[in-house]
mmCIF file with all atom_site columns, C-alpha atoms and ligand atoms in Angstrom:
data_model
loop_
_atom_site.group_PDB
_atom_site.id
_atom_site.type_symbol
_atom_site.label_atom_id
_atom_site.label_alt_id
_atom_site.label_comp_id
_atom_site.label_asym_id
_atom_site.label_entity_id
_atom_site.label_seq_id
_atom_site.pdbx_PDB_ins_code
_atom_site.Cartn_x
_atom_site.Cartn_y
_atom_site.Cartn_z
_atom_site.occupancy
_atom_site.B_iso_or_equiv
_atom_site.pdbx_formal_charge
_atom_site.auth_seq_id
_atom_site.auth_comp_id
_atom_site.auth_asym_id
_atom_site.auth_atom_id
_atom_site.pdbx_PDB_model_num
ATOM   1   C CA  . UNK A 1 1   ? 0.000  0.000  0.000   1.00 94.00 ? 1209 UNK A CA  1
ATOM   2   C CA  . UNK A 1 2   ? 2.109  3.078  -1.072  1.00 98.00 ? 1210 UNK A CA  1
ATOM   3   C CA  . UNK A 1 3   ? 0.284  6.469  -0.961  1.00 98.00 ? 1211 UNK A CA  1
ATOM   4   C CA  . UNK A 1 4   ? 1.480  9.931  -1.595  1.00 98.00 ? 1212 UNK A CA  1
ATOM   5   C CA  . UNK A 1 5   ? 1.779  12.787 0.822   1.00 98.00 ? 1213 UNK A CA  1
ATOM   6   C CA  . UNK A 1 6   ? 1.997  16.438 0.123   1.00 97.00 ? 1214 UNK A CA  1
ATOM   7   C CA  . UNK A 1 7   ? 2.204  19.696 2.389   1.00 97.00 ? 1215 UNK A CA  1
ATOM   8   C CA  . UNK A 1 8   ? 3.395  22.948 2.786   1.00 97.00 ? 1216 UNK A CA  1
ATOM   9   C CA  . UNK A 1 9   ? 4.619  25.135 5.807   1.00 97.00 ? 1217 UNK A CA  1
ATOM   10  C CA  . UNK A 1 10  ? 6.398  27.969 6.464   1.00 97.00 ? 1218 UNK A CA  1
ATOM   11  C CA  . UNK A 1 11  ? 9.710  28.246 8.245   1.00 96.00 ? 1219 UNK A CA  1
ATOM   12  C CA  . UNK A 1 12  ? 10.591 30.076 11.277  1.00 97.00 ? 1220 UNK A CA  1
ATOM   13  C CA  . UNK A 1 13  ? 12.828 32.537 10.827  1.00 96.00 ? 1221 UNK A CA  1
ATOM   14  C CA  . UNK A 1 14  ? 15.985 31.399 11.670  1.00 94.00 ? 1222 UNK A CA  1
ATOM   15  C CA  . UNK A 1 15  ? 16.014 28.717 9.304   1.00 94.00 ? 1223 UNK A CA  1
ATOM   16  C CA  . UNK A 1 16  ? 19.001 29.451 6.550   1.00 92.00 ? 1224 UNK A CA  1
ATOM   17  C CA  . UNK A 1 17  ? 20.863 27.876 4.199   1.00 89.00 ? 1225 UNK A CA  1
ATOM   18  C CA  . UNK A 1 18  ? 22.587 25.744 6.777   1.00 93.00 ? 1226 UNK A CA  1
ATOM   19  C CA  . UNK A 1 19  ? 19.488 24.729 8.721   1.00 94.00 ? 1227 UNK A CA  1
ATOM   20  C CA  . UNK A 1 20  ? 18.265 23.358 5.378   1.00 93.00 ? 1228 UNK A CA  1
ATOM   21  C CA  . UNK A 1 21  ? 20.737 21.512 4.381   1.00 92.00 ? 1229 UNK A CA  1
ATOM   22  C CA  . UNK A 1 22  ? 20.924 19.959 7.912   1.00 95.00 ? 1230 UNK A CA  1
ATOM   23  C CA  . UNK A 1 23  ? 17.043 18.585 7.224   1.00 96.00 ? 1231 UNK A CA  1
ATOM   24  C CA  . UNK A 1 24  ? 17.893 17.259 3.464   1.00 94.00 ? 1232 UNK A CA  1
ATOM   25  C CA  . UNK A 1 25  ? 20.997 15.013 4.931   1.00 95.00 ? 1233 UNK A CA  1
ATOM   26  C CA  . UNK A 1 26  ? 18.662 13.917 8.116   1.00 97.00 ? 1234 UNK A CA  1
ATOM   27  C CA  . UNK A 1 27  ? 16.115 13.120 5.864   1.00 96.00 ? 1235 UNK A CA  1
ATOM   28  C CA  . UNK A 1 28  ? 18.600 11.173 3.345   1.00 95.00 ? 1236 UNK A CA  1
ATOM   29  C CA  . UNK A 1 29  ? 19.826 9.458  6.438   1.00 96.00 ? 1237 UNK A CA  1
ATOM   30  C CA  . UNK A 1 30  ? 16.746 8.129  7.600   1.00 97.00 ? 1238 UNK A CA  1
ATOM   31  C CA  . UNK A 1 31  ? 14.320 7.852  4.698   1.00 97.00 ? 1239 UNK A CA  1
ATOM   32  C CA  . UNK A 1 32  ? 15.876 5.106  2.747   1.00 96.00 ? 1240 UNK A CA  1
ATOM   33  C CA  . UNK A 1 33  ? 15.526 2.920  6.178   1.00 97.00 ? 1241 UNK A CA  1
ATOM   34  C CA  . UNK A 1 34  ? 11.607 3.529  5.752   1.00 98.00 ? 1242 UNK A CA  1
ATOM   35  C CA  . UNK A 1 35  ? 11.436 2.958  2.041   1.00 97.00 ? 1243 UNK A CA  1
ATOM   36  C CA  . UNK A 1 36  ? 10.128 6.687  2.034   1.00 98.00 ? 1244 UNK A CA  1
ATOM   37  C CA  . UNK A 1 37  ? 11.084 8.860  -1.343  1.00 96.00 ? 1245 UNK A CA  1
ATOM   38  C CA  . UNK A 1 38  ? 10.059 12.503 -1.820  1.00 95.00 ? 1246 UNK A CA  1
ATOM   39  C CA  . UNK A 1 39  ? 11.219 15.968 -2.397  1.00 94.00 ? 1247 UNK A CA  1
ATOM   40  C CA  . UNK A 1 40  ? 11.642 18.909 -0.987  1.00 95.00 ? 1248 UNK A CA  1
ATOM   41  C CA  . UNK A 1 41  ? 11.343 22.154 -1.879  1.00 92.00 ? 1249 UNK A CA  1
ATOM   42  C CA  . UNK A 1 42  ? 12.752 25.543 0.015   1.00 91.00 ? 1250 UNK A CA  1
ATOM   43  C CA  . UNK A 1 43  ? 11.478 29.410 -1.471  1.00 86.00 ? 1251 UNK A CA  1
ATOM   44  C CA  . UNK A 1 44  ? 11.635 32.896 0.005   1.00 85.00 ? 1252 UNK A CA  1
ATOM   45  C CA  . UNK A 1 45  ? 10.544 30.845 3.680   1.00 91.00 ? 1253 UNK A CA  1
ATOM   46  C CA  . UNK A 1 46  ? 8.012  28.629 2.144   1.00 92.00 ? 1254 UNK A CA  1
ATOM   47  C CA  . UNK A 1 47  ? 8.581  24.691 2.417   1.00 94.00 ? 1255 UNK A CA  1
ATOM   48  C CA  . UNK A 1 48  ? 6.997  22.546 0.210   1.00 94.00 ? 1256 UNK A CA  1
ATOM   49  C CA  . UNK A 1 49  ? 7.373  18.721 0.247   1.00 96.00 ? 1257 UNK A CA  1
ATOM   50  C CA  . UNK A 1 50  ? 6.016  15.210 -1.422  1.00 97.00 ? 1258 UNK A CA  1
ATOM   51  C CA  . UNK A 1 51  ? 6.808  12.236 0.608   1.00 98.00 ? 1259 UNK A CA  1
ATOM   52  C CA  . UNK A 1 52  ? 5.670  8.997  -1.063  1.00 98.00 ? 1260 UNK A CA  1
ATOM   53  C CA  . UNK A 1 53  ? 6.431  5.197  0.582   1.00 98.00 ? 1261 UNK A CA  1
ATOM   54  C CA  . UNK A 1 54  ? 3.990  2.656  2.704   1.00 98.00 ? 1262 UNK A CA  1
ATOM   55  C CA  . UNK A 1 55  ? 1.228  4.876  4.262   1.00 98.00 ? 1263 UNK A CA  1
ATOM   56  C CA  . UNK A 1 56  ? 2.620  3.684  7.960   1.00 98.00 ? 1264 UNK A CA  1
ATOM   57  C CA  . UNK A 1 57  ? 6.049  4.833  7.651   1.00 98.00 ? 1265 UNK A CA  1
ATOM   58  C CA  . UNK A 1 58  ? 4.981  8.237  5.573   1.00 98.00 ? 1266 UNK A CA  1
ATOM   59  C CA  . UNK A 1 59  ? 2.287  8.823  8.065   1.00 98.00 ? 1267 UNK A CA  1
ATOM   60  C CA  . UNK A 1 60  ? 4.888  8.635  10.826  1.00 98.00 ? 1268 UNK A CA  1
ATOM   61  C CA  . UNK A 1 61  ? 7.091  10.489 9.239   1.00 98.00 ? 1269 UNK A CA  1
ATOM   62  C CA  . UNK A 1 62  ? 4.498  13.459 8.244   1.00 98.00 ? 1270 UNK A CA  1
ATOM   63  C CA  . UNK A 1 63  ? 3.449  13.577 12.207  1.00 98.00 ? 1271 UNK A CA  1
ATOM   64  C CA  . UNK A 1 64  ? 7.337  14.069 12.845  1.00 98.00 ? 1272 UNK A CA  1
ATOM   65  C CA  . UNK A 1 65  ? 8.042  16.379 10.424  1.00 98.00 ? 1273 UNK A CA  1
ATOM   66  C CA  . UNK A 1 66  ? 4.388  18.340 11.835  1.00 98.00 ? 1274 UNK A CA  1
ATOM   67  C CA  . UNK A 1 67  ? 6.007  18.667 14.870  1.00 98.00 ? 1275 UNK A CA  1
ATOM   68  C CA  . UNK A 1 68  ? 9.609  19.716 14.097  1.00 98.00 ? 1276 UNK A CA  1
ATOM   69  C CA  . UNK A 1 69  ? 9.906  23.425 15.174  1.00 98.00 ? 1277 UNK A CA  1
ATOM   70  C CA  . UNK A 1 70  ? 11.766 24.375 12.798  1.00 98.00 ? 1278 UNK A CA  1
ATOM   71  C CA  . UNK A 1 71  ? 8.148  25.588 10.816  1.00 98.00 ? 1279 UNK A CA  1
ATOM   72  C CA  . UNK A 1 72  ? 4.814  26.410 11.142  1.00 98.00 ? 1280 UNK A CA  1
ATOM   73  C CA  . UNK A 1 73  ? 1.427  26.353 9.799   1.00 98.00 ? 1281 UNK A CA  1
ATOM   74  C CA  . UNK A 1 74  ? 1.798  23.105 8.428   1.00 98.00 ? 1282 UNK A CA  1
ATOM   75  C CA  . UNK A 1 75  ? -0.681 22.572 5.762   1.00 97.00 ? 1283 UNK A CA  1
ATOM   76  C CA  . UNK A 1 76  ? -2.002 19.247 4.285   1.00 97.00 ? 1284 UNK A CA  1
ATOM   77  C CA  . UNK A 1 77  ? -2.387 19.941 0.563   1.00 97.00 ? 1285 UNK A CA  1
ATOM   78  C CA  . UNK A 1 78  ? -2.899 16.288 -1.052  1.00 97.00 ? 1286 UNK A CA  1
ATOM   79  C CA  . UNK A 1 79  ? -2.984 12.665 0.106   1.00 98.00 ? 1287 UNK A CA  1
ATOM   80  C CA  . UNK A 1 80  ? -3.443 10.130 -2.427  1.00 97.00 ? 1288 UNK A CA  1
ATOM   81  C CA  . UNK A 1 81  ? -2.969 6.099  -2.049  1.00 98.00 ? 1289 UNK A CA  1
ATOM   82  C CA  . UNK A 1 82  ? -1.198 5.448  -5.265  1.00 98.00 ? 1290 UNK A CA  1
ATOM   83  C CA  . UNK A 1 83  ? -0.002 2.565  -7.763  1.00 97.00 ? 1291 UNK A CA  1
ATOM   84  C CA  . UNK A 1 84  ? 3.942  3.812  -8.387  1.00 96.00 ? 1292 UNK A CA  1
ATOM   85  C CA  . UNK A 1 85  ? 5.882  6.411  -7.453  1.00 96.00 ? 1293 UNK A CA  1
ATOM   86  C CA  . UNK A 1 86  ? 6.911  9.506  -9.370  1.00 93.00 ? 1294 UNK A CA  1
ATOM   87  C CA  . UNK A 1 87  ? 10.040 10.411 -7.076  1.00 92.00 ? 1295 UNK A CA  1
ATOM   88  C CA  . UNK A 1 88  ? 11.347 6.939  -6.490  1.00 92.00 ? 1296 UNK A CA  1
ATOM   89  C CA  . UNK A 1 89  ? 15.009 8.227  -7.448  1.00 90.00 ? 1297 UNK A CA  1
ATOM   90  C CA  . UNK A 1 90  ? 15.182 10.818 -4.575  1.00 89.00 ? 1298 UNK A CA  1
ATOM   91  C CA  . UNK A 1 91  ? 15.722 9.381  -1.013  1.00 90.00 ? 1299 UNK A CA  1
ATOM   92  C CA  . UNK A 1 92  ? 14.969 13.144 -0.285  1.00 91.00 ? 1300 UNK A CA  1
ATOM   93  C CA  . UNK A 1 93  ? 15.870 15.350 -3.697  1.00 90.00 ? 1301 UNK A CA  1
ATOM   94  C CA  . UNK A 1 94  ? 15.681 19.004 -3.466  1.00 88.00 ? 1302 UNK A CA  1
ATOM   95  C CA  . UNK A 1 95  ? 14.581 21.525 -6.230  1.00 85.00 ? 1303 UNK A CA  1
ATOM   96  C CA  . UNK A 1 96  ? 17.297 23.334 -7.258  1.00 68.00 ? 1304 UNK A CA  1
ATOM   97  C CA  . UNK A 1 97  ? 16.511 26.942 -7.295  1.00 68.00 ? 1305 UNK A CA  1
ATOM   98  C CA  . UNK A 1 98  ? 18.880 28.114 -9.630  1.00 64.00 ? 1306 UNK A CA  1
ATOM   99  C CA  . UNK A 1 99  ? 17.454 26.467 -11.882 1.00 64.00 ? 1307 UNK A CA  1
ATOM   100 C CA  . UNK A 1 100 ? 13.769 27.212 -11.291 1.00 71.00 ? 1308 UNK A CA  1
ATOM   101 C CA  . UNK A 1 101 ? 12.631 29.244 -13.988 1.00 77.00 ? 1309 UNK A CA  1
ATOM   102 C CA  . UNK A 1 102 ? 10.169 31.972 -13.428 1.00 82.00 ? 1310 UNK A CA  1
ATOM   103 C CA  . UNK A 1 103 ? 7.892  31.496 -15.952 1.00 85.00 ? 1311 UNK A CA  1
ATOM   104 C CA  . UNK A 1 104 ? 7.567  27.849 -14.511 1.00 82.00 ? 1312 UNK A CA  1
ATOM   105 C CA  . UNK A 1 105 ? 6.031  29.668 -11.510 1.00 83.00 ? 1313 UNK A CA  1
ATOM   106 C CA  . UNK A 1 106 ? 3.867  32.052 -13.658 1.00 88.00 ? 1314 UNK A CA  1
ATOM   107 C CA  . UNK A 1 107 ? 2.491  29.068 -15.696 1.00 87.00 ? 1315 UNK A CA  1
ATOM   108 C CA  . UNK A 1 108 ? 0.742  27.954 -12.383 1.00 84.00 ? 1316 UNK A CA  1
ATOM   109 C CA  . UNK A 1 109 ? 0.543  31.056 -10.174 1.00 83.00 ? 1317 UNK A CA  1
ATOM   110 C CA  . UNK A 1 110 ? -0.716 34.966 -10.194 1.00 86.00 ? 1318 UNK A CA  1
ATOM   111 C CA  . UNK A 1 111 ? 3.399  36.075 -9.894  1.00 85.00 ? 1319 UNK A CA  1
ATOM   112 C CA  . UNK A 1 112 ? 6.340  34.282 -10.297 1.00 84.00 ? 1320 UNK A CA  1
ATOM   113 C CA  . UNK A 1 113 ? 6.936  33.279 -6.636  1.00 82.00 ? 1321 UNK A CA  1
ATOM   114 C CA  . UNK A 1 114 ? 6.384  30.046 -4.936  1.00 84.00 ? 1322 UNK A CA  1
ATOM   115 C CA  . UNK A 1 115 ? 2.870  30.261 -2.898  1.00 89.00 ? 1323 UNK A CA  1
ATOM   116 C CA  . UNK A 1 116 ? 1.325  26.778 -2.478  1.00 93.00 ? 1324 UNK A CA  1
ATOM   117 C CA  . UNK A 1 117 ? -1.347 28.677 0.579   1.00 94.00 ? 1325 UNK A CA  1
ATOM   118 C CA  . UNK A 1 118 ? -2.834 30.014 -2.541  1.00 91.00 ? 1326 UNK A CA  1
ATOM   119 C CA  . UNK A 1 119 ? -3.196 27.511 -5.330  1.00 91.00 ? 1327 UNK A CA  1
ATOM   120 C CA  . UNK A 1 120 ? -4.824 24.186 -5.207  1.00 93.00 ? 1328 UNK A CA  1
ATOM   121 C CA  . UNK A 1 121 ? -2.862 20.929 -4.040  1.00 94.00 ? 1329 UNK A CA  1
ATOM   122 C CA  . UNK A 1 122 ? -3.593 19.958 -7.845  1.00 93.00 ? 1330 UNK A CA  1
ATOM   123 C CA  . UNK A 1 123 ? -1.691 22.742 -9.287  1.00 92.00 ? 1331 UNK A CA  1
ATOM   124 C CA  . UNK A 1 124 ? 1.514  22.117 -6.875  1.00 92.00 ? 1332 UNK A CA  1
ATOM   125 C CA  . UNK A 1 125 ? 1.856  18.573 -7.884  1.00 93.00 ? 1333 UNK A CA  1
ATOM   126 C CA  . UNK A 1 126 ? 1.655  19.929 -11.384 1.00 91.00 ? 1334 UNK A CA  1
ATOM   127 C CA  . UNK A 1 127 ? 4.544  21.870 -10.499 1.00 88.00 ? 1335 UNK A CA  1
ATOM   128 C CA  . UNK A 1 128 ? 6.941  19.572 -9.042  1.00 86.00 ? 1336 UNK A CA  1
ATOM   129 C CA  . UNK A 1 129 ? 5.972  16.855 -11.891 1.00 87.00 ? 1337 UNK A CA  1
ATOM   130 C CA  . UNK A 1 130 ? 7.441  19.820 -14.691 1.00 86.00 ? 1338 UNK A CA  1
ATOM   131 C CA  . UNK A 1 131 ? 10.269 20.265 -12.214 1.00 83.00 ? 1339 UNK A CA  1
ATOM   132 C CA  . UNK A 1 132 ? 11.069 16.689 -12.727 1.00 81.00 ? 1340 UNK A CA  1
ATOM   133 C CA  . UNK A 1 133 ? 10.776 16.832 -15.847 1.00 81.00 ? 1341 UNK A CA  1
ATOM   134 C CA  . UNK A 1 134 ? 12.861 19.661 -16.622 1.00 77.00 ? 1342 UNK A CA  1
ATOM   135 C CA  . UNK A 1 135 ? 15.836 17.852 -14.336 1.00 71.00 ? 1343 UNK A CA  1
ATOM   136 C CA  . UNK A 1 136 ? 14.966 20.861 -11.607 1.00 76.00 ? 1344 UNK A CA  1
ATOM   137 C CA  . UNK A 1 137 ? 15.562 18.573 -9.020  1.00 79.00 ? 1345 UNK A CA  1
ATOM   138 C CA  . UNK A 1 138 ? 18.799 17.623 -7.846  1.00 83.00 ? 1346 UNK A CA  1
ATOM   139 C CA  . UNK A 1 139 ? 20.100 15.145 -4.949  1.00 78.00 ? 1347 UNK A CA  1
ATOM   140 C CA  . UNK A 1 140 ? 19.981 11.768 -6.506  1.00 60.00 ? 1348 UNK A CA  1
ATOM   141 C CA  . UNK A 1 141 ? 19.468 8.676  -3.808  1.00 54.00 ? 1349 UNK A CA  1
HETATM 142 P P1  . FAD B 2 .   ? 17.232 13.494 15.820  1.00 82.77 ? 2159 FAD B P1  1
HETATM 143 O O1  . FAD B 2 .   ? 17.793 14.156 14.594  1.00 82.77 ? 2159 FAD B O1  1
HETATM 144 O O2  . FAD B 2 .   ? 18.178 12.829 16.746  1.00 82.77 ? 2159 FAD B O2  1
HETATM 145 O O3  . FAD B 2 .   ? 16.387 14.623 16.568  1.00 82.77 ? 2159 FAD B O3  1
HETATM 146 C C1  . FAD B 2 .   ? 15.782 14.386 17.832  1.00 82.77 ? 2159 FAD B C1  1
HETATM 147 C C2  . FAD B 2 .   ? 14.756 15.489 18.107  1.00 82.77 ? 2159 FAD B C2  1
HETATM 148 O O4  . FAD B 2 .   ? 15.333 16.789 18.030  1.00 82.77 ? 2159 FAD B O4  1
HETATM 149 C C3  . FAD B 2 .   ? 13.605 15.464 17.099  1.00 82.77 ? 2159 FAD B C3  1
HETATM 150 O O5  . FAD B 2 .   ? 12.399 15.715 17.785  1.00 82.77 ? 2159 FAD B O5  1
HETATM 151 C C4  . FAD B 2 .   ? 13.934 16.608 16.162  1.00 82.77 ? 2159 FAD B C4  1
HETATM 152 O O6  . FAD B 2 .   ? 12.748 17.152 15.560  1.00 82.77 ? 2159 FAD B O6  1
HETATM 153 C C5  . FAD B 2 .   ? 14.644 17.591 17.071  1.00 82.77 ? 2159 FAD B C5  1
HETATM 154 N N1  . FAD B 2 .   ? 15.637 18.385 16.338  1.00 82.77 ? 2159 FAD B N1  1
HETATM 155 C C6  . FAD B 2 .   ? 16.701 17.923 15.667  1.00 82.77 ? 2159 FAD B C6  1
HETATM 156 N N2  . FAD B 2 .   ? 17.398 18.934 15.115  1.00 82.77 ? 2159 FAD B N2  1
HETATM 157 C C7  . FAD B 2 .   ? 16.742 20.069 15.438  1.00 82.77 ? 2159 FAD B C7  1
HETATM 158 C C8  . FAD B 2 .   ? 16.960 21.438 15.178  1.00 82.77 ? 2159 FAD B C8  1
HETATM 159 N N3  . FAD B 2 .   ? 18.009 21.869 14.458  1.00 82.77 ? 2159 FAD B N3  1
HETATM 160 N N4  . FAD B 2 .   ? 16.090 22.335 15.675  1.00 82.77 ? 2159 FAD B N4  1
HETATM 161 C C9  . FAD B 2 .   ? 15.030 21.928 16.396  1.00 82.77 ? 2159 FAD B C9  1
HETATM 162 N N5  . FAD B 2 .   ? 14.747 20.646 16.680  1.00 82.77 ? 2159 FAD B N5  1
HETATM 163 C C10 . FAD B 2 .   ? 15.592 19.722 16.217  1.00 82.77 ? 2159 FAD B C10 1
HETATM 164 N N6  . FAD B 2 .   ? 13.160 14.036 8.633   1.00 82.77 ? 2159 FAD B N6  1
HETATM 165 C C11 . FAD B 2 .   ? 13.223 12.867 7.963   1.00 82.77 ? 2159 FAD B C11 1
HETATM 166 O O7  . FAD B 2 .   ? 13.646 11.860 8.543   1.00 82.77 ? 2159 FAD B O7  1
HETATM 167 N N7  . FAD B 2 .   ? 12.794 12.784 6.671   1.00 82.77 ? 2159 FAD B N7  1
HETATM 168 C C12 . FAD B 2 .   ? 12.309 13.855 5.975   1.00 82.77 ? 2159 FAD B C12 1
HETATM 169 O O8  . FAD B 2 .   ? 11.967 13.728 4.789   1.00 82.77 ? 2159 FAD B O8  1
HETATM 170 C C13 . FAD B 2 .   ? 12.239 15.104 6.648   1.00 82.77 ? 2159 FAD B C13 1
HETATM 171 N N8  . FAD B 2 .   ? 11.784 16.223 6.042   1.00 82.77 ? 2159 FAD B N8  1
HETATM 172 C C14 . FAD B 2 .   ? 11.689 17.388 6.743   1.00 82.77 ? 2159 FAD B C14 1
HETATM 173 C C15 . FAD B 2 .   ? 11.171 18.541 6.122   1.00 82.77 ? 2159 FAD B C15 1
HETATM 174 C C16 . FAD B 2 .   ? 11.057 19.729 6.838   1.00 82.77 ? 2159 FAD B C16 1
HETATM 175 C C17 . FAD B 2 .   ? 10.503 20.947 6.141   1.00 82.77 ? 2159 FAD B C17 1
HETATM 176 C C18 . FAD B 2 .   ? 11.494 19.804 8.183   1.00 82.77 ? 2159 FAD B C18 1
HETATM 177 C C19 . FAD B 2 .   ? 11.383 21.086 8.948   1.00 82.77 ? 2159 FAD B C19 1
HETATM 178 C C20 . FAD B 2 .   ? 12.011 18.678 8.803   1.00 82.77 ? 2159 FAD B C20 1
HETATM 179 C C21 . FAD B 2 .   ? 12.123 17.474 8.110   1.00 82.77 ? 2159 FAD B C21 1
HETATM 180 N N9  . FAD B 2 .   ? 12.648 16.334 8.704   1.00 82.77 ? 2159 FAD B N9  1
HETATM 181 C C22 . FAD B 2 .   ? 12.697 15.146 8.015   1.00 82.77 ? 2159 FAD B C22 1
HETATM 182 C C23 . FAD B 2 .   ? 13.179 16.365 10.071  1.00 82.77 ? 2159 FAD B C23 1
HETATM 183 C C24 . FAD B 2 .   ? 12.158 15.815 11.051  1.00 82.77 ? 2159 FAD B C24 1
HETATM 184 O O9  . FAD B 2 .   ? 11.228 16.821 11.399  1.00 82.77 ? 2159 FAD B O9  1
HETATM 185 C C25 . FAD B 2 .   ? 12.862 15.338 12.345  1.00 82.77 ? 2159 FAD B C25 1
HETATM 186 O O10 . FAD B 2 .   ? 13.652 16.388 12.885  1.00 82.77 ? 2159 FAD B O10 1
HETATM 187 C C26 . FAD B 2 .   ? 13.782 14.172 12.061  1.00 82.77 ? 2159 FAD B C26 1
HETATM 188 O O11 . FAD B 2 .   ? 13.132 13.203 11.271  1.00 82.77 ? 2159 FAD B O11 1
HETATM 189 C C27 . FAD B 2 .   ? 14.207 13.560 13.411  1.00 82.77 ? 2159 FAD B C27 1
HETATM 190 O O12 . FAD B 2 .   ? 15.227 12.657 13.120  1.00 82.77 ? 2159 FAD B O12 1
HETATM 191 P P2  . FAD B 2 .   ? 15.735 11.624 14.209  1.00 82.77 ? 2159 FAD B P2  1
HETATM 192 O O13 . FAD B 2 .   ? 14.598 10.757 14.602  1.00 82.77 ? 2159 FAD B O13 1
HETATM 193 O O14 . FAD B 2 .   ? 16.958 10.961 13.633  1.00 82.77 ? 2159 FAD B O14 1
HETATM 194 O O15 . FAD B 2 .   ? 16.066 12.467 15.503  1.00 82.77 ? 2159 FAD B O15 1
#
């Protein structure tokens, strides 16, 4: 039974550069143990993430990662049991935003920044499938 988990939050403050890439290598540390796969994405504050694996071990995980304090307003945008996975090559990949290309964002959105509090869950799993597509995402297992 493998289902597919997606949610945004917003980080406290004091989350930089360093803080984040302390949560992609804890999460490539423990994920694989869990069979869980996913990706994570990091904009202007704003997280957005897609865990997929079993639905006991991503449920878990999702209730951890609710209660880290490292964000807030943790918002449930999609949960879906599902056939296959569509980020089975990332133990925990991580959009690179160098890459991102603004009219990516404006394809989906009002303006060109990453707001997933104001656009359907639909339209953000839209987004991260094109960022796949378009090799956006970087951090192979
Ligand atoms: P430890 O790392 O030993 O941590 C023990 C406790 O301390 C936990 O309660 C932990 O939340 C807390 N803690 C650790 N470091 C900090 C810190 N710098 N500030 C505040 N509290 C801290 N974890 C995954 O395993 N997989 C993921 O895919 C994943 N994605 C995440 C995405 C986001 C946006 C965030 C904010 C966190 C994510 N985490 C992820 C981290 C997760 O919330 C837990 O911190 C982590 O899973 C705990 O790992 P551990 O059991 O090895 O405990």
């Amino acid at each position: 039974m493998l289902v597919r988990l997606m949610y945004a939050s917003r980080a406290v403050p004091e989350v930089n550069q360093e803080e984040l890439v302390a949560i992609v290598r804890k999460s490539k540390a423990n994920n694989p143990a869990v069979g869980v796969t996913g990706v994570l994405c990091f904009s202007e504050g704003i997280f957005l993430q897609v865990l997929e694996g079993g639905r006991g071990p991503v449920n878990a995980l999702y209730n951890r990662i609710a209660a880290d304090p490292r964000h807030s307003q943790v918002e449930l945008l999609a949960y879906e049991e599902i056939g296959e996975r569509r980020f089975a090559g990332w133990s925990m990949g991580q959009v690179n935003l160098a890459r991102l290309n603004p009219g990516l964002l404006l394809k989906y959105s009002e303006t060109a920044a990453l707001d997933p509090f104001s656009v359907s869950g639909q339209v953000s799993m839209a987004l991260f499938e094109e960022l796949m597509a378009t090799a956006s995402i970087v951090g192979q297992a």
